[in-house]
């Protein structure tokens, strides 16, 4: 019997994007320093989580007090960071604080959170011989029940008309739903919610918005219509066929630890 392989929920899209890169990072444990872009995402996650937890606990932390967590994450990162040519530490700090403030004023008041950053240590899917791990950003209460919310930061996740393209995000939302149900012990019967925060440089372009995805977890397990997404993931990791994808947008020396030796890129 093959060993059970652990897949972090946040890495699932990377597995489908370039299995060779996923294997190098998650199985061979080859790491690269972080980037300013990744640090910005972490900073906003840290400060908004602090704020939401304070609201949940009635601690009374102000928006600007919680913003200090974003500044700390950028000024005192826990990992090594390489600043790319187009990244500037001061700009990243300004964007992180600005997005934090917009989130606290425009998104958080509309939510009824039940839990913040819910970590599931291990959810074993024995049929597929894989285990899922990961942290769900938020669990919120809605009129229909409970649902997960996932904060996503990127340059243009929110369009000018405040819409968010949800295509391609559903299966990852589905995994967060499974993890949240396992860790929280309650069914996630409401649609999954993406909270999009634009990391653009100008304040006007730093749009924040939400979008919903219905029945995300249905994609994960197969039915008469074919294999589920988790079955594809299990087949890739257990086959050992970690082929490369040189067309990946992460096929770059700053994002791939085997960039200099990868045969698929030649
Ligand atoms: S160099 Fe490109 S193709 Fe090769 S593993 Fe890295 S991302 Fe994939």
Short mmCIF file of N, CA, C and O and ligand atoms in Angstrom, two decimals, residues 18 20-21 244-246 250-251 256 258-259 262 264-265, ligand 1:
data_model
loop_
_atom_site.label_atom_id
_atom_site.label_comp_id
_atom_site.label_asym_id
_atom_site.label_seq_id
_atom_site.Cartn_x
_atom_site.Cartn_y
_atom_site.Cartn_z
N UNK A 18 1.86 23.21 -12.04
CA UNK A 18 3.13 22.57 -12.42
C UNK A 18 3.46 21.52 -11.36
O UNK A 18 4.01 21.83 -10.30
N UNK A 20 5.80 19.40 -11.21
CA UNK A 20 7.24 19.31 -10.89
C UNK A 20 7.62 20.35 -9.84
O UNK A 20 8.37 20.06 -8.90
N UNK A 21 7.10 21.53 -9.98
CA UNK A 21 7.38 22.59 -9.00
C UNK A 21 6.74 22.23 -7.66
O UNK A 21 7.34 22.39 -6.60
N UNK A 244 6.66 18.91 -15.75
CA UNK A 244 6.77 20.36 -15.60
C UNK A 244 5.87 21.10 -16.57
O UNK A 244 5.41 20.55 -17.57
N UNK A 245 5.60 22.35 -16.25
CA UNK A 245 4.81 23.23 -17.12
C UNK A 245 5.55 24.54 -17.30
O UNK A 245 5.36 25.48 -16.53
N UNK A 246 6.43 24.62 -18.31
CA UNK A 246 7.21 25.84 -18.51
C UNK A 246 6.37 27.05 -18.92
O UNK A 246 6.86 28.17 -18.93
N UNK A 250 4.31 30.97 -12.91
CA UNK A 250 5.28 30.90 -11.81
C UNK A 250 6.59 30.25 -12.25
O UNK A 250 7.44 29.92 -11.42
N UNK A 251 6.75 30.02 -13.56
CA UNK A 251 7.99 29.45 -14.08
C UNK A 251 9.02 30.58 -14.17
O UNK A 251 9.23 31.19 -15.22
N UNK A 256 10.30 29.37 -8.48
CA UNK A 256 10.51 27.93 -8.59
C UNK A 256 11.91 27.54 -8.11
O UNK A 256 12.91 28.01 -8.67
N UNK A 258 13.58 24.86 -8.48
CA UNK A 258 14.41 24.02 -9.37
C UNK A 258 14.53 24.67 -10.76
O UNK A 258 14.81 24.00 -11.75
N UNK A 259 14.32 25.97 -10.81
CA UNK A 259 14.31 26.69 -12.09
C UNK A 259 15.61 26.45 -12.87
O UNK A 259 15.58 26.26 -14.08
N UNK A 262 15.70 22.49 -14.08
CA UNK A 262 14.51 21.82 -14.60
C UNK A 262 14.63 21.48 -16.09
O UNK A 262 14.88 22.36 -16.92
N UNK A 264 12.26 20.46 -18.06
CA UNK A 264 11.09 20.84 -18.84
C UNK A 264 11.19 22.26 -19.42
O UNK A 264 10.45 22.63 -20.30
N UNK A 265 12.12 23.04 -18.87
CA UNK A 265 12.25 24.43 -19.29
C UNK A 265 13.24 24.59 -20.43
O UNK A 265 13.30 25.64 -21.06
S1 LIG B 1 11.18 25.48 -13.94
FE1 LIG B 1 9.10 25.85 -14.70
S2 LIG B 1 8.48 23.90 -15.59
FE2 LIG B 1 10.23 23.48 -14.28
S3 LIG B 1 9.37 22.91 -12.31
FE3 LIG B 1 9.79 25.08 -12.24
S4 LIG B 1 7.84 26.06 -12.84
FE4 LIG B 1 7.73 23.93 -13.48
#
